[in-house]
């Protein structure tokens, strides 16, 4: 419920206008320390641990609106809560601002009908994209768009050239168990590392149990 003022703003703005959206989010608009408020709300939403990582990831999500969005990779051991962190932060982002994939074929970004302009592309595991797909992604992040030239052959007609353009700019968020990704990827992503200490694991388990039993408030 704490995520509602953040996530609903865009939907309300489209349906009822900017004035109504601003009215509903007035307390947030006048919040002197909105990141501190965000830390409180994501804690209420069930995220356990240092608030610095969700704060940073939330700021990354906001940059989708910029001319040059920031991208991020969340690193950590298996079962350290990487996907959980991403999902919790995305609860504070409008659904329409996010395009999520678990994996993709080499040319999926080229032929997708989804708009990527000022949106977040989220792939929950970096290895879900092959080398060619990641090369296309790097071009999208660096250049702010994709320009792809191909040849189309139709029966009874000579081959003709086809130019496909995918508009950005686009922000990207992914997760990985690796300590390092492809060197060219590392230069494009902000790296956020989750720890899996016994204390943090116990706290996360406690919070999940509370949420499941209905005791969490």
GROMACS .gro file of C-alpha atoms in nm:
model
  217
    1UNK     CA    1   0.000   0.000   0.000
    2UNK     CA    2   0.290   0.234   0.069
    3UNK     CA    3   0.391   0.213  -0.296
    4UNK     CA    4   0.055   0.341  -0.422
    5UNK     CA    5   0.126   0.719  -0.435
    6UNK     CA    6   0.443   0.654  -0.635
    7UNK     CA    7   0.314   0.388  -0.872
    8UNK     CA    8  -0.030   0.537  -0.938
    9UNK     CA    9   0.080   0.887  -1.034
   10UNK     CA   10   0.118   0.817  -1.406
   11UNK     CA   11  -0.208   0.622  -1.434
   12UNK     CA   12  -0.403   0.897  -1.255
   13UNK     CA   13  -0.236   1.167  -1.466
   14UNK     CA   14  -0.345   0.995  -1.786
   15UNK     CA   15  -0.698   0.921  -1.669
   16UNK     CA   16  -0.784   1.233  -1.470
   17UNK     CA   17  -0.519   1.490  -1.551
   18UNK     CA   18  -0.204   1.627  -1.397
   19UNK     CA   19  -0.389   1.842  -1.139
   20UNK     CA   20  -0.565   1.541  -0.988
   21UNK     CA   21  -0.243   1.337  -0.989
   22UNK     CA   22  -0.060   1.618  -0.811
   23UNK     CA   23  -0.342   1.650  -0.558
   24UNK     CA   24  -0.327   1.281  -0.470
   25UNK     CA   25   0.053   1.292  -0.439
   26UNK     CA   26   0.069   1.629  -0.265
   27UNK     CA   27   0.227   1.490   0.050
   28UNK     CA   28   0.506   1.334  -0.154
   29UNK     CA   29   0.553   1.646  -0.364
   30UNK     CA   30   0.616   1.848  -0.048
   31UNK     CA   31   0.817   1.580   0.132
   32UNK     CA   32   1.149   1.742   0.241
   33UNK     CA   33   1.335   1.408   0.227
   34UNK     CA   34   1.157   1.182  -0.015
   35UNK     CA   35   1.427   0.913  -0.004
   36UNK     CA   36   1.387   0.883   0.373
   37UNK     CA   37   1.013   0.846   0.316
   38UNK     CA   38   1.084   0.587   0.048
   39UNK     CA   39   1.303   0.391   0.292
   40UNK     CA   40   1.016   0.381   0.540
   41UNK     CA   41   0.765   0.270   0.277
   42UNK     CA   42   0.981  -0.004   0.126
   43UNK     CA   43   1.047  -0.134   0.476
   44UNK     CA   44   0.671  -0.150   0.526
   45UNK     CA   45   0.644  -0.328   0.192
   46UNK     CA   46   0.861  -0.609   0.330
   47UNK     CA   47   1.215  -0.531   0.224
   48UNK     CA   48   1.464  -0.615   0.499
   49UNK     CA   49   1.815  -0.478   0.505
   50UNK     CA   50   2.020  -0.171   0.430
   51UNK     CA   51   1.799   0.091   0.265
   52UNK     CA   52   2.084   0.230   0.058
   53UNK     CA   53   2.047  -0.030  -0.218
   54UNK     CA   54   1.673   0.017  -0.276
   55UNK     CA   55   1.723   0.394  -0.262
   56UNK     CA   56   1.989   0.377  -0.532
   57UNK     CA   57   1.780   0.142  -0.745
   58UNK     CA   58   1.479   0.370  -0.712
   59UNK     CA   59   1.688   0.666  -0.830
   60UNK     CA   60   1.803   0.452  -1.124
   61UNK     CA   61   1.437   0.389  -1.209
   62UNK     CA   62   1.361   0.761  -1.200
   63UNK     CA   63   1.635   0.835  -1.455
   64UNK     CA   64   1.426   0.660  -1.722
   65UNK     CA   65   1.274   1.007  -1.771
   66UNK     CA   66   1.613   1.162  -1.849
   67UNK     CA   67   1.779   1.197  -2.188
   68UNK     CA   68   2.052   0.960  -2.066
   69UNK     CA   69   1.904   0.707  -1.822
   70UNK     CA   70   2.122   0.519  -1.575
   71UNK     CA   71   2.129   0.138  -1.580
   72UNK     CA   72   2.212  -0.100  -1.297
   73UNK     CA   73   2.308  -0.460  -1.224
   74UNK     CA   74   2.232  -0.610  -0.885
   75UNK     CA   75   2.502  -0.862  -0.793
   76UNK     CA   76   2.500  -1.123  -0.521
   77UNK     CA   77   2.513  -1.494  -0.443
   78UNK     CA   78   2.225  -1.722  -0.537
   79UNK     CA   79   1.922  -1.672  -0.310
   80UNK     CA   80   2.059  -1.348  -0.168
   81UNK     CA   81   1.740  -1.162  -0.262
   82UNK     CA   82   1.843  -0.985  -0.583
   83UNK     CA   83   1.515  -1.038  -0.766
   84UNK     CA   84   1.318  -0.963  -0.451
   85UNK     CA   85   1.495  -0.628  -0.420
   86UNK     CA   86   1.421  -0.538  -0.782
   87UNK     CA   87   1.056  -0.643  -0.756
   88UNK     CA   88   1.003  -0.444  -0.437
   89UNK     CA   89   1.153  -0.128  -0.586
   90UNK     CA   90   0.945  -0.169  -0.901
   91UNK     CA   91   0.630  -0.163  -0.687
   92UNK     CA   92   0.704   0.211  -0.658
   93UNK     CA   93   0.721   0.254  -1.036
   94UNK     CA   94   0.418   0.263  -1.271
   95UNK     CA   95   0.363  -0.066  -1.453
   96UNK     CA   96   0.354   0.122  -1.781
   97UNK     CA   97   0.711   0.240  -1.721
   98UNK     CA   98   0.855  -0.111  -1.708
   99UNK     CA   99   0.906  -0.383  -1.969
  100UNK     CA  100   1.010  -0.708  -1.802
  101UNK     CA  101   1.170  -1.017  -1.956
  102UNK     CA  102   1.315  -1.332  -1.804
  103UNK     CA  103   1.510  -1.407  -2.122
  104UNK     CA  104   1.516  -1.309  -2.487
  105UNK     CA  105   1.620  -1.430  -2.829
  106UNK     CA  106   1.903  -1.256  -3.013
  107UNK     CA  107   1.683  -1.012  -3.207
  108UNK     CA  108   1.389  -0.976  -2.967
  109UNK     CA  109   1.468  -0.610  -2.892
  110UNK     CA  110   1.476  -0.530  -3.263
  111UNK     CA  111   1.143  -0.684  -3.353
  112UNK     CA  112   0.951  -0.624  -3.030
  113UNK     CA  113   0.637  -0.414  -3.062
  114UNK     CA  114   0.691  -0.275  -2.710
  115UNK     CA  115   0.794   0.088  -2.689
  116UNK     CA  116   1.120   0.131  -2.495
  117UNK     CA  117   1.120   0.509  -2.501
  118UNK     CA  118   1.173   0.646  -2.150
  119UNK     CA  119   1.101   0.303  -2.002
  120UNK     CA  120   1.290   0.054  -1.791
  121UNK     CA  121   1.391  -0.274  -1.951
  122UNK     CA  122   1.421  -0.532  -1.672
  123UNK     CA  123   1.582  -0.874  -1.723
  124UNK     CA  124   1.590  -1.070  -1.399
  125UNK     CA  125   1.902  -1.266  -1.491
  126UNK     CA  126   2.176  -1.122  -1.709
  127UNK     CA  127   2.251  -1.466  -1.857
  128UNK     CA  128   1.897  -1.469  -1.998
  129UNK     CA  129   2.032  -1.261  -2.287
  130UNK     CA  130   2.280  -1.409  -2.532
  131UNK     CA  131   2.593  -1.233  -2.657
  132UNK     CA  132   2.425  -1.089  -2.967
  133UNK     CA  133   2.125  -0.964  -2.771
  134UNK     CA  134   2.359  -0.799  -2.521
  135UNK     CA  135   2.550  -0.631  -2.803
  136UNK     CA  136   2.222  -0.483  -2.930
  137UNK     CA  137   2.137  -0.379  -2.575
  138UNK     CA  138   2.472  -0.200  -2.538
  139UNK     CA  139   2.395  -0.004  -2.854
  140UNK     CA  140   2.053   0.092  -2.720
  141UNK     CA  141   2.199   0.212  -2.389
  142UNK     CA  142   2.491   0.399  -2.543
  143UNK     CA  143   2.325   0.551  -2.849
  144UNK     CA  144   1.975   0.590  -2.711
  145UNK     CA  145   1.824   0.392  -2.998
  146UNK     CA  146   1.871   0.088  -3.223
  147UNK     CA  147   1.910   0.113  -3.600
  148UNK     CA  148   1.901  -0.228  -3.770
  149UNK     CA  149   1.934  -0.292  -4.143
  150UNK     CA  150   1.810  -0.620  -4.287
  151UNK     CA  151   1.694  -0.771  -4.615
  152UNK     CA  152   1.337  -0.884  -4.677
  153UNK     CA  153   1.257  -1.144  -4.944
  154UNK     CA  154   0.903  -1.190  -5.065
  155UNK     CA  155   0.788  -1.446  -5.316
  156UNK     CA  156   0.792  -1.306  -5.667
  157UNK     CA  157   0.988  -0.995  -5.570
  158UNK     CA  158   1.358  -0.921  -5.551
  159UNK     CA  159   1.515  -0.884  -5.204
  160UNK     CA  160   1.473  -0.536  -5.064
  161UNK     CA  161   1.640  -0.357  -4.778
  162UNK     CA  162   1.449  -0.280  -4.460
  163UNK     CA  163   1.552  -0.035  -4.190
  164UNK     CA  164   1.419  -0.090  -3.837
  165UNK     CA  165   1.457   0.179  -3.574
  166UNK     CA  166   1.385   0.127  -3.205
  167UNK     CA  167   1.359   0.449  -3.009
  168UNK     CA  168   1.500   0.505  -2.663
  169UNK     CA  169   1.632   0.636  -2.440
  170UNK     CA  170   1.598   0.330  -2.220
  171UNK     CA  171   1.712   0.237  -1.871
  172UNK     CA  172   1.813  -0.120  -1.791
  173UNK     CA  173   1.809  -0.325  -1.471
  174UNK     CA  174   1.932  -0.682  -1.435
  175UNK     CA  175   2.071  -0.922  -1.176
  176UNK     CA  176   2.360  -1.168  -1.172
  177UNK     CA  177   2.551  -1.405  -0.947
  178UNK     CA  178   2.872  -1.311  -1.125
  179UNK     CA  179   3.119  -1.069  -0.972
  180UNK     CA  180   3.192  -0.926  -1.318
  181UNK     CA  181   2.998  -0.912  -1.643
  182UNK     CA  182   3.132  -0.847  -1.992
  183UNK     CA  183   3.378  -0.555  -1.965
  184UNK     CA  184   3.173  -0.346  -2.209
  185UNK     CA  185   2.862  -0.408  -2.000
  186UNK     CA  186   3.035  -0.308  -1.678
  187UNK     CA  187   3.107   0.037  -1.819
  188UNK     CA  188   2.735   0.092  -1.880
  189UNK     CA  189   2.589  -0.035  -1.552
  190UNK     CA  190   2.594   0.087  -1.195
  191UNK     CA  191   2.690  -0.218  -0.986
  192UNK     CA  192   2.492  -0.278  -0.665
  193UNK     CA  193   2.605  -0.569  -0.448
  194UNK     CA  194   2.384  -0.757  -0.202
  195UNK     CA  195   2.544  -0.930   0.094
  196UNK     CA  196   2.423  -1.264   0.230
  197UNK     CA  197   2.542  -1.246   0.587
  198UNK     CA  198   2.372  -1.471   0.844
  199UNK     CA  199   2.218  -1.164   1.006
  200UNK     CA  200   2.068  -1.028   0.685
  201UNK     CA  201   1.936  -1.374   0.593
  202UNK     CA  202   1.767  -1.414   0.933
  203UNK     CA  203   1.608  -1.070   0.907
  204UNK     CA  204   1.481  -1.134   0.554
  205UNK     CA  205   1.339  -1.471   0.658
  206UNK     CA  206   1.167  -1.313   0.958
  207UNK     CA  207   1.008  -1.041   0.748
  208UNK     CA  208   0.885  -1.290   0.486
  209UNK     CA  209   0.733  -1.506   0.760
  210UNK     CA  210   0.559  -1.205   0.913
  211UNK     CA  211   0.416  -1.102   0.577
  212UNK     CA  212   0.295  -1.456   0.506
  213UNK     CA  213   0.124  -1.483   0.846
  214UNK     CA  214  -0.041  -1.145   0.818
  215UNK     CA  215   0.146  -1.003   1.116
  216UNK     CA  216   0.349  -0.753   0.918
  217UNK     CA  217   0.245  -0.389   0.943
   0.00000   0.00000   0.00000
